Amino acid sequence: MSKKFAEYQKFNLSDINKQVCQDWENGNLFKKSIDTREGYPSFIFYEGPPSANGMPGIHHVMARTIKDTFCRFKTMQGFQVKRKAGWDTHGLPVELGVEKKLGITKEDIGKKISVDQYNAECRSEVMKYTREWTLLTKKMGYWVDLDNPYITYDNKYIESLWWLLKELYNKGLLYKGYTIQPYSPAAGTGLSTHELNQPGCYRDVKDTTVTAQFKIKGDKFGDNAYFLAWTTTPWTLPSNTALCVGPKIDYVVIKSANPYTGAEATYIMAKALVSNYFGPKKAEPFEIVGECKGTDLVGIEYEQLIPWVNPGEGAFRVIPGDYVTTEDGTGIVHIAPTFGADDAFVAKKAGVPGLSFPTKKGELRPMVDMTGKFFLLSDIDDEFVKNNINTELYKEFEGRFVKNAYDPNLTDKDETLDISICMMLKQQGKAFKIEKHVHNYPHCWRTDKPVLYYPLDSWFIKTTACRDRMIELNKTINWKPESTGTGRFGKWLENLQDWNLSRSRYWGTPLPIWRTDDGSEEICIGSMEELMAEIEKSVAAGVMSENPYKHFKVGDFSKENYAPENIDLHRPYIDSIILVSKDGKPMKRETDLIDVWFDSGSMPYAQLHYPFENKELIDTRSYYPADFISEGVDQTRGWFFTLHAIATMVFDSVAFKNVISNGLVLDKNGNKMSKRLGNAVDPFGAIEKYGSDPLRWYMMTNSAPWDNLKFDEEGVEEISRKFFGTLYNTYSFFALYANVDGFTYAEPDVPTEERQEIDRWILSLLNTLTREVQDALESYEPTRAGRAIQDFVTENLSNWYVRLNRKRFWAGKMDKDKLSAYQTLYTCLETVSLLMAPIAPFYADRIFRDLNAATGRHNVESVHLATFPKYNEAMVNKRLEEQMELAQKLTSLTLALRKKADIKVRQPLSHVMIPTTVQNIKENLESVADLIKAEVNVKEIKTVEGSDGILVKRIKPDFKKLGPKCGKAMKSVAATLQALPQEEIRKFEENGVYTLCIDGNNIEVSTADVEIFSEDIPGWLVANDGNLTIALDITVTEELRQEGLARELVNRIQNMRKQSGLNITDKINITVCADAEYCRAIEAFAEYIKQQVLGLSITTADTLEGAQEWDVDGKKISVKIEKA
RNA sequence: AGUCCUUUAGCUCAGUUGGUUAGAGCACCACACUGAUAAUGUGGGGGUCGGCAGUUCAAGUCUGCCAAGGACUACCA
């Protein structure tokens, strides 16, 4: 019994999705796709770890489709592609999720709940949606090893991180620094830039600003001269220690007076901003008396504006800063190094001290304490108060909160510290201008209160030291799109800052650095072995009473040994470990955790527990660096950067060779999706509704991965219908007839040269397609690949090949020609299933399996274990492709003419005329003439030479060729050529050259520089497409009329056959009752009719019982068919 | 504020090294086809190629400026 091709009653991609998914599970196919490639070259892919504490969204389908597509493609190309899944488990979102769930705040940790319990909550919270993620992964067909994922909270993972940190430490790239960071006094914690970039954090606020007068020392500008400097944070003025000018900016010296007091004075400010402060509309007259550059001002000293605290040597002078602009303010910037990152930077460079208080606890703080208020004198070191603080002045302000929002007793309506200070300055005649100003200011997303820029201690990685190497290595990375690599990423590297690693939290990788209290000695731990040894030392020295990790066995890499029940490297356990210094002093761990981005950037090594296990995989570069990674473009400075930075600094290598940074998934109106707006698309719903394939296909083909995708469900539906529906129809058509004929591709291939031209044509296109798809995928352009496949299937295979060849499949016996048709169509379907498999893995597998089940041509069970098609150049015939294109164009033109003349395609016509002098077209035409004739139902195609004079010719200049030759005269040349009379054109054609006279210059034009074609044939119905012209003879002769009628009858009989439910192979007898003309037509074409409808006999009768009536062009006919 | 991306038909997108009628699909309207039929074909309307300026014989394409939308980074008086 011969095998059959599966035939389906309905087409539901969602169901197919589920079935194929099940087939994969049953066959353990993902594993097989890796195991069967054992020993083959590797294609190395790294999975960027998502966080499972949020539900997966539709954009994850996008990102993962890209990853999956290339991994499948490379697998099919014969590479072994291991894909280890990963989970990002540390960090703020997790902590916040837990705090929300438990209804606690950060302050409650260690009070209402122990750190221990808190971390346990985090550990479970972080994997909250693992089930959903796993489900989505399977449903969308993302093949990744979920059974052995790397998890960033894993002890082994942390140990690898420690090793990396120690490498950096040993290279001197890890240091502790004191920098200005965003800090939320209300929450009592520093904030990462990531937190500051939460939506809604930056808000417009209205603050009181002041332009203050800083009195210049000495009499260089007279004895009453001031610098004018503007600030939006007047509360920082008591901490002022310098003024900053732009070296290249022009400054002017102005004689005027203080608007509040009227006191005459000399002012210095940027020339470009004078009109903001002085002018005819202002109260005080002014006069510019001098001008200089910023450089000239540098070094000038001034008197302290608010003399509360003595900051020490080197303060109160003008320093240079490149960042100073003349966009607003005065072009002179007030510098409080303790409250601004830029301030601190320029001040440090110029050797200007910041203004700090030593506290009674022995810390060094700015004027503002950690709760956001001016220090109470009682909290400051007594000695310092005595020597450096003017307590008379200061005590009036001590304890004032710098923002009302920080003070539990104040509201927006109360006078702010800013206003108090402004009033004080005004009274003292030091305020030049006080006004409200609206500006954008960051707020803490947890407390909703403004953020303070505040100096904090942090650990940094000195990435700046490796900047050049990073830039160099980046040039070897293939970025898709290129602009992200050179632009966003490249620029980022050029302006690289040191990487602030510290996070003052609980749930994260602890910084493995232990220090003595005085900071004189410290140790960086790089492994468990080291830690255990140090603990033993500490126990021996009596610093610790016992080793809390005593059950851990060094060198035992079993799961049990590293299980959290055995050891836990997280806080608070790790904090209980006190090590001992060489001098016998206790060393405590620096309480910081590290930035979670370090976690993910370390995954190439930590996922392998490098270097403790799998050392050779990295060292021999057999699993490193990645050939390919892909994530959202928002990861450019996130994961992409941390991967690159760690690889450069520790391994002097790139971490990845090819990278796609994909765009966002927006809603169909181009808005960002968000749960709040309710425009987020649920990936599970979408997959259920459409199936994963259309979704994946839509995402890959609608726009390039790196462009944002405007997700529109209608687009997915369109893909379903247009591409998958057409492909399904094509397959169904094939299966239907192949089963009737018992075709199972058992016969040897019909030699190419013995196949019809149209077969060779589609096979030629198929190979061209194969090459294009391969090229596209190899250059990481899935969009181009998908679009090419889609175009081939819908346009060429279905709409042209199948449509034109339908009769070959249903008529006649299985001869060589029919076999050729089957083999050709089979090859196309099979190849398409292979080509599309990386993008649409489900339906591709369905078709492949259905085809292969009947033919057994591949000895693999799934398309994903098969080999990607190879381009066969011998099959490509550009000539044939041109010919067919010509046929398609001519057919379209002819059909358009029929339409214009209102003559149905069923009515045969005698001939079309195609004027052409181009030999090439003539030859091409000959080979496709039969096709065209059949398609447009015309008996004959005639070509006409131009010389007989019936054609009206036209010249079209070839601008590309003539342009460089003619230059400025181009326009006139074109106009002259186009206006050339018929006789001149004829002469031109005869001579091959023609001389034009333009503006007195002779220009010689040859026939190669122009296209000459006929545009019109007087008296004929004519159509043009480019330089192609056809004319249709619309005369319907008696014979043609008869044939037309016969065809109409065939059409009606076929309809009746179908209606009456006859089998397609049943034979019939026909009786017709019609007028005389129709009867003559039937008589004349009786054989034709019988053959078309499988009729044994056809007779005409005067009257007819039980017949069906039809109207053909106004004629009434009755037709009756009976099964023979 | 800086960097980058996007802007072509009502919608989604093509548009090669600049070359003269700016394309496709969807949607819409009309017609045809009816042994692939919950398919299919043909025709039609629809465009100041975001705006302005420049380079050029020639600009959707190159340059500059501007605008809108988006992303990232930063936050500065």
PDB file of N, CA and C in Angstrom, chain A residues 693-762:
ATOM      1  N   ASP A 693       3.656  30.736  14.586  1.00  0.00           N
ATOM      2  CA  ASP A 693       4.297  30.989  13.302  1.00  0.00           C
ATOM      3  C   ASP A 693       3.927  32.328  12.681  1.00  0.00           C
ATOM      4  N   PRO A 694       2.639  32.634  12.561  1.00  0.00           N
ATOM      5  CA  PRO A 694       2.285  33.935  11.968  1.00  0.00           C
ATOM      6  C   PRO A 694       2.834  35.090  12.802  1.00  0.00           C
ATOM      7  N   LEU A 695       2.821  34.887  14.108  1.00  0.00           N
ATOM      8  CA  LEU A 695       3.315  35.922  14.999  1.00  0.00           C
ATOM      9  C   LEU A 695       4.808  36.142  14.758  1.00  0.00           C
ATOM     10  N   ARG A 696       5.526  35.055  14.734  1.00  0.00           N
ATOM     11  CA  ARG A 696       6.973  35.139  14.515  1.00  0.00           C
ATOM     12  C   ARG A 696       7.258  35.706  13.128  1.00  0.00           C
ATOM     13  N   TRP A 697       6.519  35.207  12.166  1.00  0.00           N
ATOM     14  CA  TRP A 697       6.761  35.651  10.789  1.00  0.00           C
ATOM     15  C   TRP A 697       6.480  37.148  10.654  1.00  0.00           C
ATOM     16  N   TYR A 698       5.384  37.544  11.247  1.00  0.00           N
ATOM     17  CA  TYR A 698       5.013  38.965  11.197  1.00  0.00           C
ATOM     18  C   TYR A 698       6.099  39.827  11.825  1.00  0.00           C
ATOM     19  N   MET A 699       6.574  39.384  12.971  1.00  0.00           N
ATOM     20  CA  MET A 699       7.573  40.174  13.670  1.00  0.00           C
ATOM     21  C   MET A 699       8.887  40.254  12.907  1.00  0.00           C
ATOM     22  N   MET A 700       9.228  39.189  12.222  1.00  0.00           N
ATOM     23  CA  MET A 700      10.485  39.176  11.493  1.00  0.00           C
ATOM     24  C   MET A 700      10.391  39.923  10.162  1.00  0.00           C
ATOM     25  N   THR A 701       9.208  39.917   9.560  1.00  0.00           N
ATOM     26  CA  THR A 701       9.143  40.478   8.202  1.00  0.00           C
ATOM     27  C   THR A 701       8.544  41.866   8.127  1.00  0.00           C
ATOM     28  N   ASN A 702       7.818  42.256   9.143  1.00  0.00           N
ATOM     29  CA  ASN A 702       7.137  43.542   9.014  1.00  0.00           C
ATOM     30  C   ASN A 702       8.114  44.714   9.005  1.00  0.00           C
ATOM     31  N   SER A 703       9.080  44.656   9.869  1.00  0.00           N
ATOM     32  CA  SER A 703      10.105  45.687   9.839  1.00  0.00           C
ATOM     33  C   SER A 703      11.406  45.060  10.293  1.00  0.00           C
ATOM     34  N   ALA A 704      12.501  45.712   9.986  1.00  0.00           N
ATOM     35  CA  ALA A 704      13.792  45.179  10.391  1.00  0.00           C
ATOM     36  C   ALA A 704      13.811  45.067  11.912  1.00  0.00           C
ATOM     37  N   PRO A 705      14.498  44.060  12.441  1.00  0.00           N
ATOM     38  CA  PRO A 705      14.464  43.830  13.896  1.00  0.00           C
ATOM     39  C   PRO A 705      14.885  45.057  14.693  1.00  0.00           C
ATOM     40  N   TRP A 706      15.769  45.850  14.113  1.00  0.00           N
ATOM     41  CA  TRP A 706      16.287  46.982  14.894  1.00  0.00           C
ATOM     42  C   TRP A 706      15.397  48.212  14.785  1.00  0.00           C
ATOM     43  N   ASP A 707      14.406  48.160  13.902  1.00  0.00           N
ATOM     44  CA  ASP A 707      13.423  49.242  13.914  1.00  0.00           C
ATOM     45  C   ASP A 707      12.337  48.883  14.912  1.00  0.00           C
ATOM     46  N   ASN A 708      11.701  49.882  15.429  1.00  0.00           N
ATOM     47  CA  ASN A 708      10.575  49.586  16.305  1.00  0.00           C
ATOM     48  C   ASN A 708       9.464  48.928  15.507  1.00  0.00           C
ATOM     49  N   LEU A 709       8.784  48.012  16.144  1.00  0.00           N
ATOM     50  CA  LEU A 709       7.672  47.335  15.474  1.00  0.00           C
ATOM     51  C   LEU A 709       6.363  47.892  15.995  1.00  0.00           C
ATOM     52  N   LYS A 710       5.544  48.369  15.062  1.00  0.00           N
ATOM     53  CA  LYS A 710       4.201  48.781  15.471  1.00  0.00           C
ATOM     54  C   LYS A 710       3.324  47.553  15.353  1.00  0.00           C
ATOM     55  N   PHE A 711       3.045  46.971  16.483  1.00  0.00           N
ATOM     56  CA  PHE A 711       2.357  45.688  16.484  1.00  0.00           C
ATOM     57  C   PHE A 711       0.868  45.859  16.213  1.00  0.00           C
ATOM     58  N   ASP A 712       0.443  45.293  15.113  1.00  0.00           N
ATOM     59  CA  ASP A 712      -0.960  45.388  14.735  1.00  0.00           C
ATOM     60  C   ASP A 712      -1.466  43.979  14.443  1.00  0.00           C
ATOM     61  N   GLU A 713      -2.478  43.579  15.193  1.00  0.00           N
ATOM     62  CA  GLU A 713      -2.994  42.218  15.024  1.00  0.00           C
ATOM     63  C   GLU A 713      -3.437  41.950  13.593  1.00  0.00           C
ATOM     64  N   GLU A 714      -3.925  42.982  12.941  1.00  0.00           N
ATOM     65  CA  GLU A 714      -4.363  42.781  11.557  1.00  0.00           C
ATOM     66  C   GLU A 714      -3.211  42.333  10.675  1.00  0.00           C
ATOM     67  N   GLY A 715      -2.032  42.806  11.027  1.00  0.00           N
ATOM     68  CA  GLY A 715      -0.850  42.406  10.275  1.00  0.00           C
ATOM     69  C   GLY A 715      -0.577  40.918  10.444  1.00  0.00           C
ATOM     70  N   VAL A 716      -0.805  40.420  11.652  1.00  0.00           N
ATOM     71  CA  VAL A 716      -0.596  39.001  11.907  1.00  0.00           C
ATOM     72  C   VAL A 716      -1.617  38.189  11.124  1.00  0.00           C
ATOM     73  N   GLU A 717      -2.844  38.677  11.114  1.00  0.00           N
ATOM     74  CA  GLU A 717      -3.889  37.990  10.357  1.00  0.00           C
ATOM     75  C   GLU A 717      -3.543  37.948   8.873  1.00  0.00           C
ATOM     76  N   GLU A 718      -3.025  39.064   8.415  1.00  0.00           N
ATOM     77  CA  GLU A 718      -2.669  39.140   7.007  1.00  0.00           C
ATOM     78  C   GLU A 718      -1.606  38.103   6.654  1.00  0.00           C
ATOM     79  N   ILE A 719      -0.624  37.970   7.528  1.00  0.00           N
ATOM     80  CA  ILE A 719       0.423  36.972   7.308  1.00  0.00           C
ATOM     81  C   ILE A 719      -0.197  35.576   7.281  1.00  0.00           C
ATOM     82  N   SER A 720      -1.120  35.345   8.201  1.00  0.00           N
ATOM     83  CA  SER A 720      -1.801  34.056   8.262  1.00  0.00           C
ATOM     84  C   SER A 720      -2.463  33.723   6.937  1.00  0.00           C
ATOM     85  N   ARG A 721      -3.227  34.670   6.489  1.00  0.00           N
ATOM     86  CA  ARG A 721      -3.990  34.455   5.249  1.00  0.00           C
ATOM     87  C   ARG A 721      -3.087  34.406   4.050  1.00  0.00           C
ATOM     88  N   LYS A 722      -2.323  35.467   3.943  1.00  0.00           N
ATOM     89  CA  LYS A 722      -1.583  35.697   2.713  1.00  0.00           C
ATOM     90  C   LYS A 722      -0.469  34.670   2.525  1.00  0.00           C
ATOM     91  N   PHE A 723       0.328  34.510   3.532  1.00  0.00           N
ATOM     92  CA  PHE A 723       1.482  33.616   3.370  1.00  0.00           C
ATOM     93  C   PHE A 723       1.157  32.178   3.745  1.00  0.00           C
ATOM     94  N   PHE A 724       0.745  31.981   4.985  1.00  0.00           N
ATOM     95  CA  PHE A 724       0.524  30.605   5.427  1.00  0.00           C
ATOM     96  C   PHE A 724      -0.674  29.984   4.710  1.00  0.00           C
ATOM     97  N   GLY A 725      -1.717  30.784   4.515  1.00  0.00           N
ATOM     98  CA  GLY A 725      -2.893  30.288   3.811  1.00  0.00           C
ATOM     99  C   GLY A 725      -2.544  29.865   2.396  1.00  0.00           C
ATOM    100  N   THR A 726      -1.793  30.677   1.718  1.00  0.00           N
ATOM    101  CA  THR A 726      -1.407  30.362   0.346  1.00  0.00           C
ATOM    102  C   THR A 726      -0.537  29.111   0.297  1.00  0.00           C
ATOM    103  N   LEU A 727       0.374  29.037   1.240  1.00  0.00           N
ATOM    104  CA  LEU A 727       1.254  27.881   1.284  1.00  0.00           C
ATOM    105  C   LEU A 727       0.449  26.610   1.563  1.00  0.00           C
ATOM    106  N   TYR A 728      -0.492  26.764   2.475  1.00  0.00           N
ATOM    107  CA  TYR A 728      -1.356  25.624   2.798  1.00  0.00           C
ATOM    108  C   TYR A 728      -2.150  25.190   1.560  1.00  0.00           C
ATOM    109  N   ASN A 729      -2.701  26.154   0.860  1.00  0.00           N
ATOM    110  CA  ASN A 729      -3.459  25.841  -0.348  1.00  0.00           C
ATOM    111  C   ASN A 729      -2.591  25.129  -1.370  1.00  0.00           C
ATOM    112  N   THR A 730      -1.383  25.607  -1.495  1.00  0.00           N
ATOM    113  CA  THR A 730      -0.469  24.996  -2.464  1.00  0.00           C
ATOM    114  C   THR A 730      -0.173  23.559  -2.072  1.00  0.00           C
ATOM    115  N   TYR A 731       0.079  23.384  -0.788  1.00  0.00           N
ATOM    116  CA  TYR A 731       0.334  22.022  -0.326  1.00  0.00           C
ATOM    117  C   TYR A 731      -0.899  21.139  -0.550  1.00  0.00           C
ATOM    118  N   SER A 732      -2.059  21.667  -0.176  1.00  0.00           N
ATOM    119  CA  SER A 732      -3.290  20.879  -0.296  1.00  0.00           C
ATOM    120  C   SER A 732      -3.535  20.475  -1.741  1.00  0.00           C
ATOM    121  N   PHE A 733      -3.313  21.422  -2.622  1.00  0.00           N
ATOM    122  CA  PHE A 733      -3.486  21.141  -4.045  1.00  0.00           C
ATOM    123  C   PHE A 733      -2.571  19.984  -4.460  1.00  0.00           C
ATOM    124  N   PHE A 734      -1.326  20.113  -4.026  1.00  0.00           N
ATOM    125  CA  PHE A 734      -0.356  19.082  -4.363  1.00  0.00           C
ATOM    126  C   PHE A 734      -0.789  17.728  -3.781  1.00  0.00           C
ATOM    127  N   ALA A 735      -1.135  17.742  -2.503  1.00  0.00           N
ATOM    128  CA  ALA A 735      -1.460  16.490  -1.821  1.00  0.00           C
ATOM    129  C   ALA A 735      -2.664  15.812  -2.471  1.00  0.00           C
ATOM    130  N   LEU A 736      -3.677  16.618  -2.803  1.00  0.00           N
ATOM    131  CA  LEU A 736      -4.894  16.081  -3.403  1.00  0.00           C
ATOM    132  C   LEU A 736      -4.578  15.263  -4.650  1.00  0.00           C
ATOM    133  N   TYR A 737      -3.824  15.869  -5.550  1.00  0.00           N
ATOM    134  CA  TYR A 737      -3.571  15.189  -6.822  1.00  0.00           C
ATOM    135  C   TYR A 737      -2.482  14.138  -6.702  1.00  0.00           C
ATOM    136  N   ALA A 738      -1.500  14.421  -5.878  1.00  0.00           N
ATOM    137  CA  ALA A 738      -0.432  13.415  -5.709  1.00  0.00           C
ATOM    138  C   ALA A 738      -1.036  12.132  -5.167  1.00  0.00           C
ATOM    139  N   ASN A 739      -1.985  12.255  -4.268  1.00  0.00           N
ATOM    140  CA  ASN A 739      -2.624  11.058  -3.722  1.00  0.00           C
ATOM    141  C   ASN A 739      -3.455  10.345  -4.779  1.00  0.00           C
ATOM    142  N   VAL A 740      -4.163  11.118  -5.634  1.00  0.00           N
ATOM    143  CA  VAL A 740      -4.939  10.514  -6.704  1.00  0.00           C
ATOM    144  C   VAL A 740      -4.018   9.712  -7.625  1.00  0.00           C
ATOM    145  N   ASP A 741      -2.884  10.308  -7.927  1.00  0.00           N
ATOM    146  CA  ASP A 741      -1.970   9.668  -8.869  1.00  0.00           C
ATOM    147  C   ASP A 741      -0.974   8.726  -8.196  1.00  0.00           C
ATOM    148  N   GLY A 742      -1.055   8.657  -6.890  1.00  0.00           N
ATOM    149  CA  GLY A 742      -0.133   7.772  -6.183  1.00  0.00           C
ATOM    150  C   GLY A 742       1.308   8.220  -6.274  1.00  0.00           C
ATOM    151  N   PHE A 743       1.526   9.523  -6.391  1.00  0.00           N
ATOM    152  CA  PHE A 743       2.902  10.025  -6.479  1.00  0.00           C
ATOM    153  C   PHE A 743       3.561  10.001  -5.105  1.00  0.00           C
ATOM    154  N   THR A 744       4.711   9.354  -4.999  1.00  0.00           N
ATOM    155  CA  THR A 744       5.454   9.376  -3.743  1.00  0.00           C
ATOM    156  C   THR A 744       6.929   9.672  -3.998  1.00  0.00           C
ATOM    157  N   TYR A 745       7.197  10.268  -5.076  1.00  0.00           N
ATOM    158  CA  TYR A 745       8.567  10.586  -5.487  1.00  0.00           C
ATOM    159  C   TYR A 745       9.414   9.326  -5.498  1.00  0.00           C
ATOM    160  N   ALA A 746       8.793   8.224  -5.974  1.00  0.00           N
ATOM    161  CA  ALA A 746       9.540   6.974  -6.030  1.00  0.00           C
ATOM    162  C   ALA A 746      10.366   6.907  -7.304  1.00  0.00           C
ATOM    163  N   GLU A 747       9.921   7.635  -8.333  1.00  0.00           N
ATOM    164  CA  GLU A 747      10.604   7.589  -9.620  1.00  0.00           C
ATOM    165  C   GLU A 747      11.877   8.426  -9.572  1.00  0.00           C
ATOM    166  N   PRO A 748      12.829   8.063 -10.415  1.00  0.00           N
ATOM    167  CA  PRO A 748      14.040   8.904 -10.477  1.00  0.00           C
ATOM    168  C   PRO A 748      13.696  10.294 -10.999  1.00  0.00           C
ATOM    169  N   ASP A 749      14.528  11.244 -10.648  1.00  0.00           N
ATOM    170  CA  ASP A 749      14.282  12.620 -11.084  1.00  0.00           C
ATOM    171  C   ASP A 749      14.241  12.705 -12.598  1.00  0.00           C
ATOM    172  N   VAL A 750      13.265  13.439 -13.101  1.00  0.00           N
ATOM    173  CA  VAL A 750      13.261  13.740 -14.532  1.00  0.00           C
ATOM    174  C   VAL A 750      14.433  14.697 -14.764  1.00  0.00           C
ATOM    175  N   PRO A 751      15.318  14.373 -15.692  1.00  0.00           N
ATOM    176  CA  PRO A 751      16.475  15.247 -15.909  1.00  0.00           C
ATOM    177  C   PRO A 751      16.018  16.671 -16.200  1.00  0.00           C
ATOM    178  N   THR A 752      16.740  17.592 -15.672  1.00  0.00           N
ATOM    179  CA  THR A 752      16.358  18.996 -15.786  1.00  0.00           C
ATOM    180  C   THR A 752      16.057  19.389 -17.227  1.00  0.00           C
ATOM    181  N   GLU A 753      16.923  18.937 -18.126  1.00  0.00           N
ATOM    182  CA  GLU A 753      16.760  19.404 -19.507  1.00  0.00           C
ATOM    183  C   GLU A 753      15.520  18.818 -20.161  1.00  0.00           C
ATOM    184  N   GLU A 754      14.936  17.787 -19.541  1.00  0.00           N
ATOM    185  CA  GLU A 754      13.728  17.204 -20.131  1.00  0.00           C
ATOM    186  C   GLU A 754      12.465  17.790 -19.503  1.00  0.00           C
ATOM    187  N   ARG A 755      12.657  18.712 -18.575  1.00  0.00           N
ATOM    188  CA  ARG A 755      11.471  19.319 -17.939  1.00  0.00           C
ATOM    189  C   ARG A 755      11.024  20.530 -18.743  1.00  0.00           C
ATOM    190  N   GLN A 756       9.773  20.846 -18.564  1.00  0.00           N
ATOM    191  CA  GLN A 756       9.230  22.030 -19.247  1.00  0.00           C
ATOM    192  C   GLN A 756       9.953  23.284 -18.769  1.00  0.00           C
ATOM    193  N   GLU A 757       9.880  24.269 -19.599  1.00  0.00           N
ATOM    194  CA  GLU A 757      10.549  25.510 -19.251  1.00  0.00           C
ATOM    195  C   GLU A 757      10.027  26.087 -17.946  1.00  0.00           C
ATOM    196  N   ILE A 758       8.714  25.974 -17.783  1.00  0.00           N
ATOM    197  CA  ILE A 758       8.147  26.583 -16.570  1.00  0.00           C
ATOM    198  C   ILE A 758       8.631  25.851 -15.319  1.00  0.00           C
ATOM    199  N   ASP A 759       8.896  24.573 -15.453  1.00  0.00           N
ATOM    200  CA  ASP A 759       9.456  23.828 -14.328  1.00  0.00           C
ATOM    201  C   ASP A 759      10.871  24.324 -14.039  1.00  0.00           C
ATOM    202  N   ARG A 760      11.614  24.432 -15.095  1.00  0.00           N
ATOM    203  CA  ARG A 760      12.991  24.881 -14.911  1.00  0.00           C
ATOM    204  C   ARG A 760      13.023  26.310 -14.365  1.00  0.00           C
ATOM    205  N   TRP A 761      12.015  27.047 -14.800  1.00  0.00           N
ATOM    206  CA  TRP A 761      11.940  28.437 -14.319  1.00  0.00           C
ATOM    207  C   TRP A 761      11.722  28.496 -12.807  1.00  0.00           C
ATOM    208  N   ILE A 762      10.735  27.751 -12.316  1.00  0.00           N
ATOM    209  CA  ILE A 762      10.443  27.840 -10.880  1.00  0.00           C
ATOM    210  C   ILE A 762      11.605  27.256 -10.080  1.00  0.00           C
TER     211      ILE A 762
END
